[in-house]
Amino acid sequence: MPQDLAIALTLLEGDKYRAILPTDYIAHLRNHRPNNVEAAYMTNNKIVLWVKQSILHYDGIESRAQVLKFFVNTAMACRKFRNFSSVTAIANALHSAPIDRLRLTRKELSPQLKQALDDLDDLLDPSSNHRTYRAALREFSELDQRDACVPWIAVHLRELYTNLQKYPTVVQVDGTPLINFERYIRFTDRIKEVLHYTPPNLEGFRQHGQLAYLENQLRNIQPKSNTDDALMERSLTLEAGEARDYRTRKRELTRLGFKT
């Protein structure tokens, strides 16, 4: 069920987020590896790849559409948990070129799910400093949920980097170069903003099997240098099949009971 997968994703990505320390952000920005930010990124990237591969696995439009529906519903459930890390991972996968070009597969979605898919795209919109995402961060039904979420780390990392670029390392005072403490105070403030969130409390589900299932699914997901090319090649093959079905009206004839 989408709800179960959303629980597993929130536990997994919540654990990764909770492990990040201020020093990890500094290490990541300086390309010092390994660090816990990198570990969180790797997990998130695996989720993106897993979603893509899961949809592209099936030859039949109906089967692909069922998987697509499942992940749209999962993203919606993750959003209710305020797990923006997984929401945006699924959104990135569903709006990636290999999935986006499968028009007949997407056509199988109900109007409500099509709208949900569009909403996911809006959440990824970087305009106005990711206005839609930041508005979602401020949405909560109960006051005690305000700081309960798994944030979209990439956006906040970009803000940290921008902050460092905005303020020079040193300032000139009466012709003497001095350390620009404002730079590091501002940077520290931004880190505190990122770290003050707490993942939703789903500990009661940790031993119920959802997390173990997800970890098992992701265990063999290993992004490689040619992964994107392989996904696109598979997508092009499926797209050609969809084009043939459209030209011959195969699916319409099958639904009417004709053998094709």
PDB file of C-alpha atoms in Angstrom:
ATOM      1  CA  MET A   1       0.000   0.000   0.000  1.00  0.00           C
ATOM      2  CA  PRO A   2       1.203   3.559  -0.698  1.00  0.00           C
ATOM      3  CA  GLN A   3       0.746   4.427   2.979  1.00  0.00           C
ATOM      4  CA  ASP A   4       3.091   1.617   4.011  1.00  0.00           C
ATOM      5  CA  LEU A   5       5.773   2.686   1.556  1.00  0.00           C
ATOM      6  CA  ALA A   6       5.399   6.303   2.700  1.00  0.00           C
ATOM      7  CA  ILE A   7       5.990   5.142   6.287  1.00  0.00           C
ATOM      8  CA  ALA A   8       9.121   3.255   5.221  1.00  0.00           C
ATOM      9  CA  LEU A   9      10.453   6.187   3.209  1.00  0.00           C
ATOM     10  CA  THR A  10       9.870   8.589   6.080  1.00  0.00           C
ATOM     11  CA  LEU A  11      11.652   6.315   8.539  1.00  0.00           C
ATOM     12  CA  LEU A  12      14.603   5.765   6.200  1.00  0.00           C
ATOM     13  CA  GLU A  13      15.097   9.351   5.063  1.00  0.00           C
ATOM     14  CA  GLY A  14      14.301  10.626   8.552  1.00  0.00           C
ATOM     15  CA  ASP A  15      17.157   8.512   9.905  1.00  0.00           C
ATOM     16  CA  LYS A  16      19.527   9.918   7.284  1.00  0.00           C
ATOM     17  CA  TYR A  17      18.490  13.484   8.031  1.00  0.00           C
ATOM     18  CA  ARG A  18      18.729  13.000  11.807  1.00  0.00           C
ATOM     19  CA  ALA A  19      22.325  11.772  11.455  1.00  0.00           C
ATOM     20  CA  ILE A  20      23.514  15.010   9.813  1.00  0.00           C
ATOM     21  CA  LEU A  21      25.613  17.295  12.018  1.00  0.00           C
ATOM     22  CA  PRO A  22      26.716  20.899  11.325  1.00  0.00           C
ATOM     23  CA  THR A  23      30.189  19.616  10.507  1.00  0.00           C
ATOM     24  CA  ASP A  24      28.697  17.376   7.806  1.00  0.00           C
ATOM     25  CA  TYR A  25      27.345  20.405   5.951  1.00  0.00           C
ATOM     26  CA  ILE A  26      30.736  22.087   6.099  1.00  0.00           C
ATOM     27  CA  ALA A  27      32.477  18.902   4.951  1.00  0.00           C
ATOM     28  CA  HIS A  28      30.025  18.494   2.082  1.00  0.00           C
ATOM     29  CA  LEU A  29      30.471  22.064   0.863  1.00  0.00           C
ATOM     30  CA  ARG A  30      34.227  21.532   0.941  1.00  0.00           C
ATOM     31  CA  ASN A  31      33.918  18.167  -0.879  1.00  0.00           C
ATOM     32  CA  HIS A  32      35.364  16.297   2.092  1.00  0.00           C
ATOM     33  CA  ARG A  33      34.084  12.722   1.956  1.00  0.00           C
ATOM     34  CA  PRO A  34      32.520  10.694   3.394  1.00  0.00           C
ATOM     35  CA  ASN A  35      29.940  12.715   5.304  1.00  0.00           C
ATOM     36  CA  ASN A  36      26.332  12.250   6.370  1.00  0.00           C
ATOM     37  CA  VAL A  37      25.009  14.749   3.830  1.00  0.00           C
ATOM     38  CA  GLU A  38      26.484  12.618   1.078  1.00  0.00           C
ATOM     39  CA  ALA A  39      24.906   9.515   2.659  1.00  0.00           C
ATOM     40  CA  ALA A  40      21.495  11.202   2.641  1.00  0.00           C
ATOM     41  CA  TYR A  41      21.977  12.214  -0.990  1.00  0.00           C
ATOM     42  CA  MET A  42      22.945   8.681  -2.000  1.00  0.00           C
ATOM     43  CA  THR A  43      19.821   7.242  -0.396  1.00  0.00           C
ATOM     44  CA  ASN A  44      17.622   9.859  -2.045  1.00  0.00           C
ATOM     45  CA  ASN A  45      19.202   9.195  -5.447  1.00  0.00           C
ATOM     46  CA  LYS A  46      18.589   5.471  -5.012  1.00  0.00           C
ATOM     47  CA  ILE A  47      14.916   6.175  -4.375  1.00  0.00           C
ATOM     48  CA  VAL A  48      14.715   8.237  -7.578  1.00  0.00           C
ATOM     49  CA  LEU A  49      16.333   5.450  -9.591  1.00  0.00           C
ATOM     50  CA  TRP A  50      14.191   2.745  -7.981  1.00  0.00           C
ATOM     51  CA  VAL A  51      10.983   4.575  -8.889  1.00  0.00           C
ATOM     52  CA  LYS A  52      12.104   4.963 -12.503  1.00  0.00           C
ATOM     53  CA  GLN A  53      13.176   1.339 -12.828  1.00  0.00           C
ATOM     54  CA  SER A  54       9.977   0.087 -11.212  1.00  0.00           C
ATOM     55  CA  ILE A  55       7.811   1.866 -13.788  1.00  0.00           C
ATOM     56  CA  LEU A  56       9.993   0.997 -16.780  1.00  0.00           C
ATOM     57  CA  HIS A  57      10.176  -2.664 -15.750  1.00  0.00           C
ATOM     58  CA  TYR A  58       6.807  -3.532 -17.305  1.00  0.00           C
ATOM     59  CA  ASP A  59       6.121  -3.971 -21.005  1.00  0.00           C
ATOM     60  CA  GLY A  60       2.360  -3.461 -20.742  1.00  0.00           C
ATOM     61  CA  ILE A  61       0.786  -0.014 -20.456  1.00  0.00           C
ATOM     62  CA  GLU A  62      -1.721  -1.118 -17.811  1.00  0.00           C
ATOM     63  CA  SER A  63       1.002  -2.570 -15.585  1.00  0.00           C
ATOM     64  CA  ARG A  64       3.155   0.539 -15.922  1.00  0.00           C
ATOM     65  CA  ALA A  65       0.156   2.733 -15.188  1.00  0.00           C
ATOM     66  CA  GLN A  66      -0.600   0.798 -11.996  1.00  0.00           C
ATOM     67  CA  VAL A  67       2.959   1.383 -10.775  1.00  0.00           C
ATOM     68  CA  LEU A  68       2.745   5.046 -11.758  1.00  0.00           C
ATOM     69  CA  LYS A  69      -0.513   5.417  -9.803  1.00  0.00           C
ATOM     70  CA  PHE A  70       1.062   3.675  -6.831  1.00  0.00           C
ATOM     71  CA  PHE A  71       3.963   6.106  -6.677  1.00  0.00           C
ATOM     72  CA  VAL A  72       1.774   9.192  -7.145  1.00  0.00           C
ATOM     73  CA  ASN A  73      -0.310   8.008  -4.185  1.00  0.00           C
ATOM     74  CA  THR A  74       2.863   7.269  -2.231  1.00  0.00           C
ATOM     75  CA  ALA A  75       4.125  10.811  -2.842  1.00  0.00           C
ATOM     76  CA  MET A  76       0.804  12.193  -1.622  1.00  0.00           C
ATOM     77  CA  ALA A  77       1.072  10.076   1.533  1.00  0.00           C
ATOM     78  CA  CYS A  78       4.666  11.267   2.070  1.00  0.00           C
ATOM     79  CA  ARG A  79       3.477  14.851   1.794  1.00  0.00           C
ATOM     80  CA  LYS A  80       0.917  14.242   4.538  1.00  0.00           C
ATOM     81  CA  PHE A  81       3.831  13.041   6.691  1.00  0.00           C
ATOM     82  CA  ARG A  82       5.700  16.223   5.642  1.00  0.00           C
ATOM     83  CA  ASN A  83       8.461  14.046   4.238  1.00  0.00           C
ATOM     84  CA  PHE A  84       9.549  16.464   1.542  1.00  0.00           C
ATOM     85  CA  SER A  85      12.749  14.583   0.824  1.00  0.00           C
ATOM     86  CA  SER A  86      10.865  11.543  -0.467  1.00  0.00           C
ATOM     87  CA  VAL A  87       8.109  13.618  -2.075  1.00  0.00           C
ATOM     88  CA  THR A  88      10.649  15.431  -4.227  1.00  0.00           C
ATOM     89  CA  ALA A  89      12.563  12.210  -4.961  1.00  0.00           C
ATOM     90  CA  ILE A  90       9.400  10.603  -6.334  1.00  0.00           C
ATOM     91  CA  ALA A  91       8.465  13.815  -8.142  1.00  0.00           C
ATOM     92  CA  ASN A  92      11.879  13.987  -9.794  1.00  0.00           C
ATOM     93  CA  ALA A  93      11.498  10.389 -10.956  1.00  0.00           C
ATOM     94  CA  LEU A  94       7.943  10.790 -12.269  1.00  0.00           C
ATOM     95  CA  HIS A  95       8.827  13.990 -14.135  1.00  0.00           C
ATOM     96  CA  SER A  96      12.095  12.663 -15.534  1.00  0.00           C
ATOM     97  CA  ALA A  97      12.447  12.326 -19.305  1.00  0.00           C
ATOM     98  CA  PRO A  98      12.235   8.481 -19.411  1.00  0.00           C
ATOM     99  CA  ILE A  99       8.878   8.509 -17.578  1.00  0.00           C
ATOM    100  CA  ASP A 100       7.465  11.791 -18.850  1.00  0.00           C
ATOM    101  CA  ARG A 101       7.604  10.693 -22.493  1.00  0.00           C
ATOM    102  CA  LEU A 102       5.335   7.645 -21.903  1.00  0.00           C
ATOM    103  CA  ARG A 103       2.166   9.555 -22.728  1.00  0.00           C
ATOM    104  CA  LEU A 104      -0.244   6.623 -22.968  1.00  0.00           C
ATOM    105  CA  THR A 105       0.919   5.376 -19.580  1.00  0.00           C
ATOM    106  CA  ARG A 106       0.285   8.794 -18.039  1.00  0.00           C
ATOM    107  CA  LYS A 107      -3.077   8.985 -19.819  1.00  0.00           C
ATOM    108  CA  GLU A 108      -4.293   6.112 -17.644  1.00  0.00           C
ATOM    109  CA  LEU A 109      -4.231   8.328 -14.565  1.00  0.00           C
ATOM    110  CA  SER A 110      -7.525   9.624 -13.231  1.00  0.00           C
ATOM    111  CA  PRO A 111      -8.096  13.407 -13.356  1.00  0.00           C
ATOM    112  CA  GLN A 112      -7.385  13.566  -9.621  1.00  0.00           C
ATOM    113  CA  LEU A 113      -4.058  11.755  -9.975  1.00  0.00           C
ATOM    114  CA  LYS A 114      -3.115  13.872 -12.994  1.00  0.00           C
ATOM    115  CA  GLN A 115      -3.687  16.947 -10.852  1.00  0.00           C
ATOM    116  CA  ALA A 116      -1.609  15.388  -8.068  1.00  0.00           C
ATOM    117  CA  LEU A 117       1.179  14.738 -10.581  1.00  0.00           C
ATOM    118  CA  ASP A 118       1.029  18.374 -11.688  1.00  0.00           C
ATOM    119  CA  ASP A 119       1.175  19.458  -8.039  1.00  0.00           C
ATOM    120  CA  LEU A 120       4.334  17.403  -7.603  1.00  0.00           C
ATOM    121  CA  ASP A 121       5.853  19.238 -10.548  1.00  0.00           C
ATOM    122  CA  ASP A 122       4.908  22.560  -8.960  1.00  0.00           C
ATOM    123  CA  LEU A 123       6.692  21.536  -5.768  1.00  0.00           C
ATOM    124  CA  LEU A 124       9.921  21.118  -7.760  1.00  0.00           C
ATOM    125  CA  ASP A 125       9.591  24.597  -9.311  1.00  0.00           C
ATOM    126  CA  PRO A 126      12.757  26.570  -8.395  1.00  0.00           C
ATOM    127  CA  SER A 127      11.259  29.972  -9.199  1.00  0.00           C
ATOM    128  CA  SER A 128      11.115  32.659  -6.500  1.00  0.00           C
ATOM    129  CA  ASN A 129      13.579  30.732  -4.339  1.00  0.00           C
ATOM    130  CA  HIS A 130      11.473  27.551  -4.402  1.00  0.00           C
ATOM    131  CA  ARG A 131       8.382  29.438  -3.307  1.00  0.00           C
ATOM    132  CA  THR A 132       6.020  26.447  -3.572  1.00  0.00           C
ATOM    133  CA  TYR A 133       8.249  24.212  -1.455  1.00  0.00           C
ATOM    134  CA  ARG A 134       8.760  26.889   1.168  1.00  0.00           C
ATOM    135  CA  ALA A 135       5.013  27.482   1.308  1.00  0.00           C
ATOM    136  CA  ALA A 136       4.522  23.744   1.850  1.00  0.00           C
ATOM    137  CA  LEU A 137       7.002  23.870   4.725  1.00  0.00           C
ATOM    138  CA  ARG A 138       4.741  26.407   6.418  1.00  0.00           C
ATOM    139  CA  GLU A 139       1.629  24.235   5.994  1.00  0.00           C
ATOM    140  CA  PHE A 140       0.653  22.120   8.996  1.00  0.00           C
ATOM    141  CA  SER A 141      -2.652  21.044  10.491  1.00  0.00           C
ATOM    142  CA  GLU A 142      -1.515  21.026  14.116  1.00  0.00           C
ATOM    143  CA  LEU A 143       0.871  23.433  15.828  1.00  0.00           C
ATOM    144  CA  ASP A 144       3.079  20.580  17.081  1.00  0.00           C
ATOM    145  CA  GLN A 145       3.632  19.537  13.437  1.00  0.00           C
ATOM    146  CA  ARG A 146       5.279  22.843  12.506  1.00  0.00           C
ATOM    147  CA  ASP A 147       8.830  21.580  12.934  1.00  0.00           C
ATOM    148  CA  ALA A 148       8.099  17.906  12.225  1.00  0.00           C
ATOM    149  CA  CYS A 149       9.298  17.110   8.730  1.00  0.00           C
ATOM    150  CA  VAL A 150      12.079  15.684   6.606  1.00  0.00           C
ATOM    151  CA  PRO A 151      13.227  18.707   4.564  1.00  0.00           C
ATOM    152  CA  TRP A 152      14.391  18.823   0.959  1.00  0.00           C
ATOM    153  CA  ILE A 153      18.069  19.095   1.806  1.00  0.00           C
ATOM    154  CA  ALA A 154      19.236  20.140  -1.665  1.00  0.00           C
ATOM    155  CA  VAL A 155      17.355  23.449  -1.461  1.00  0.00           C
ATOM    156  CA  HIS A 156      18.810  24.307   1.924  1.00  0.00           C
ATOM    157  CA  LEU A 157      22.320  23.325   0.847  1.00  0.00           C
ATOM    158  CA  ARG A 158      22.030  25.683  -2.093  1.00  0.00           C
ATOM    159  CA  GLU A 159      21.038  28.425   0.322  1.00  0.00           C
ATOM    160  CA  LEU A 160      24.067  27.668   2.501  1.00  0.00           C
ATOM    161  CA  TYR A 161      26.348  27.893  -0.514  1.00  0.00           C
ATOM    162  CA  THR A 162      24.732  31.153  -1.652  1.00  0.00           C
ATOM    163  CA  ASN A 163      25.228  32.572   1.830  1.00  0.00           C
ATOM    164  CA  LEU A 164      28.958  31.821   1.697  1.00  0.00           C
ATOM    165  CA  GLN A 165      29.221  33.466  -1.717  1.00  0.00           C
ATOM    166  CA  LYS A 166      27.378  36.552  -0.527  1.00  0.00           C
ATOM    167  CA  TYR A 167      29.768  37.414   2.285  1.00  0.00           C
ATOM    168  CA  PRO A 168      33.545  37.645   1.638  1.00  0.00           C
ATOM    169  CA  THR A 169      36.009  35.757   3.817  1.00  0.00           C
ATOM    170  CA  VAL A 170      37.730  38.949   4.970  1.00  0.00           C
ATOM    171  CA  VAL A 171      36.750  42.609   5.255  1.00  0.00           C
ATOM    172  CA  GLN A 172      38.934  45.678   5.124  1.00  0.00           C
ATOM    173  CA  VAL A 173      38.816  47.871   8.227  1.00  0.00           C
ATOM    174  CA  ASP A 174      41.042  50.956   8.084  1.00  0.00           C
ATOM    175  CA  GLY A 175      43.120  49.192   5.454  1.00  0.00           C
ATOM    176  CA  THR A 176      43.573  46.057   7.591  1.00  0.00           C
ATOM    177  CA  PRO A 177      42.141  42.728   6.398  1.00  0.00           C
ATOM    178  CA  LEU A 178      40.057  41.135   9.164  1.00  0.00           C
ATOM    179  CA  ILE A 179      38.068  37.910   9.395  1.00  0.00           C
ATOM    180  CA  ASN A 180      34.492  38.555   8.333  1.00  0.00           C
ATOM    181  CA  PHE A 181      32.659  37.083  11.321  1.00  0.00           C
ATOM    182  CA  GLU A 182      29.310  38.087   9.826  1.00  0.00           C
ATOM    183  CA  ARG A 183      29.911  35.499   7.108  1.00  0.00           C
ATOM    184  CA  TYR A 184      30.184  32.676   9.624  1.00  0.00           C
ATOM    185  CA  ILE A 185      27.414  33.963  11.889  1.00  0.00           C
ATOM    186  CA  ARG A 186      25.028  34.031   8.931  1.00  0.00           C
ATOM    187  CA  PHE A 187      26.213  30.612   7.828  1.00  0.00           C
ATOM    188  CA  THR A 188      25.694  29.184  11.315  1.00  0.00           C
ATOM    189  CA  ASP A 189      22.196  30.692  11.431  1.00  0.00           C
ATOM    190  CA  ARG A 190      21.299  28.987   8.150  1.00  0.00           C
ATOM    191  CA  ILE A 191      22.609  25.630   9.420  1.00  0.00           C
ATOM    192  CA  LYS A 192      20.519  25.970  12.572  1.00  0.00           C
ATOM    193  CA  GLU A 193      17.461  26.571  10.393  1.00  0.00           C
ATOM    194  CA  VAL A 194      18.094  23.359   8.460  1.00  0.00           C
ATOM    195  CA  LEU A 195      18.800  21.259  11.537  1.00  0.00           C
ATOM    196  CA  HIS A 196      15.919  22.361  13.723  1.00  0.00           C
ATOM    197  CA  TYR A 197      13.393  20.048  12.055  1.00  0.00           C
ATOM    198  CA  THR A 198      12.488  16.693  13.605  1.00  0.00           C
ATOM    199  CA  PRO A 199      11.367  13.731  11.474  1.00  0.00           C
ATOM    200  CA  PRO A 200       7.751  12.656  12.090  1.00  0.00           C
ATOM    201  CA  ASN A 201       7.468  10.148  14.907  1.00  0.00           C
ATOM    202  CA  LEU A 202       6.742   6.818  13.199  1.00  0.00           C
ATOM    203  CA  GLU A 203       8.809   4.664  15.556  1.00  0.00           C
ATOM    204  CA  GLY A 204       5.808   2.448  16.234  1.00  0.00           C
ATOM    205  CA  PHE A 205       6.097   1.148  12.660  1.00  0.00           C
ATOM    206  CA  ARG A 206       9.857   0.505  12.609  1.00  0.00           C
ATOM    207  CA  GLN A 207       9.544  -3.226  13.247  1.00  0.00           C
ATOM    208  CA  HIS A 208       6.389  -3.796  11.196  1.00  0.00           C
ATOM    209  CA  GLY A 209       8.231  -4.754   8.010  1.00  0.00           C
ATOM    210  CA  GLN A 210       7.773  -1.677   5.832  1.00  0.00           C
ATOM    211  CA  LEU A 211      11.293  -0.377   6.432  1.00  0.00           C
ATOM    212  CA  ALA A 212      12.868  -3.811   5.972  1.00  0.00           C
ATOM    213  CA  TYR A 213      11.057  -4.175   2.635  1.00  0.00           C
ATOM    214  CA  LEU A 214      12.281  -0.796   1.391  1.00  0.00           C
ATOM    215  CA  GLU A 215      15.858  -1.402   2.481  1.00  0.00           C
ATOM    216  CA  ASN A 216      15.794  -4.730   0.649  1.00  0.00           C
ATOM    217  CA  GLN A 217      14.472  -3.053  -2.519  1.00  0.00           C
ATOM    218  CA  LEU A 218      17.172  -0.384  -2.434  1.00  0.00           C
ATOM    219  CA  ARG A 219      20.017  -2.731  -1.550  1.00  0.00           C
ATOM    220  CA  ASN A 220      20.708  -3.675  -5.158  1.00  0.00           C
ATOM    221  CA  ILE A 221      20.063  -0.234  -6.634  1.00  0.00           C
ATOM    222  CA  GLN A 222      23.477   1.000  -7.725  1.00  0.00           C
ATOM    223  CA  PRO A 223      23.584   4.099  -9.947  1.00  0.00           C
ATOM    224  CA  LYS A 224      26.245   3.777 -12.645  1.00  0.00           C
ATOM    225  CA  SER A 225      27.694   6.145 -15.201  1.00  0.00           C
ATOM    226  CA  ASN A 226      25.528   4.662 -17.982  1.00  0.00           C
ATOM    227  CA  THR A 227      22.333   4.289 -15.926  1.00  0.00           C
ATOM    228  CA  ASP A 228      20.577   7.308 -17.452  1.00  0.00           C
ATOM    229  CA  ASP A 229      21.384   6.096 -20.975  1.00  0.00           C
ATOM    230  CA  ALA A 230      20.014   2.637 -20.190  1.00  0.00           C
ATOM    231  CA  LEU A 231      16.810   4.104 -18.752  1.00  0.00           C
ATOM    232  CA  MET A 232      16.297   6.300 -21.793  1.00  0.00           C
ATOM    233  CA  GLU A 233      16.921   3.393 -24.155  1.00  0.00           C
ATOM    234  CA  ARG A 234      14.296   1.345 -22.316  1.00  0.00           C
ATOM    235  CA  SER A 235      11.892   4.300 -22.370  1.00  0.00           C
ATOM    236  CA  LEU A 236      12.321   4.785 -26.121  1.00  0.00           C
ATOM    237  CA  THR A 237      11.499   1.111 -26.690  1.00  0.00           C
ATOM    238  CA  LEU A 238       8.351   1.388 -24.576  1.00  0.00           C
ATOM    239  CA  GLU A 239       7.399   4.656 -26.257  1.00  0.00           C
ATOM    240  CA  ALA A 240       7.639   2.982 -29.665  1.00  0.00           C
ATOM    241  CA  GLY A 241       5.308   0.253 -28.393  1.00  0.00           C
ATOM    242  CA  GLU A 242       2.846   2.852 -27.169  1.00  0.00           C
ATOM    243  CA  ALA A 243       2.954   4.557 -30.589  1.00  0.00           C
ATOM    244  CA  ARG A 244       2.168   1.238 -32.322  1.00  0.00           C
ATOM    245  CA  ASP A 245      -0.731   0.560 -29.951  1.00  0.00           C
ATOM    246  CA  TYR A 246      -2.095   4.041 -30.622  1.00  0.00           C
ATOM    247  CA  ARG A 247      -1.891   3.671 -34.401  1.00  0.00           C
ATOM    248  CA  THR A 248      -3.528   0.233 -34.447  1.00  0.00           C
ATOM    249  CA  ARG A 249      -6.037   1.038 -31.675  1.00  0.00           C
ATOM    250  CA  LYS A 250      -4.909  -2.231 -30.082  1.00  0.00           C
ATOM    251  CA  ARG A 251      -5.961  -1.316 -26.571  1.00  0.00           C
ATOM    252  CA  GLU A 252      -9.398  -0.065 -27.622  1.00  0.00           C
ATOM    253  CA  LEU A 253     -10.020  -3.265 -29.610  1.00  0.00           C
ATOM    254  CA  THR A 254      -8.871  -5.426 -26.697  1.00  0.00           C
ATOM    255  CA  ARG A 255     -11.230  -3.647 -24.328  1.00  0.00           C
ATOM    256  CA  LEU A 256     -14.079  -4.311 -26.755  1.00  0.00           C
ATOM    257  CA  GLY A 257     -13.290  -8.033 -26.692  1.00  0.00           C
ATOM    258  CA  PHE A 258     -11.477  -8.389 -29.999  1.00  0.00           C
ATOM    259  CA  LYS A 259      -8.339 -10.518 -30.259  1.00  0.00           C
ATOM    260  CA  THR A 260      -5.297  -8.513 -31.318  1.00  0.00           C
TER     261      THR A 260
END
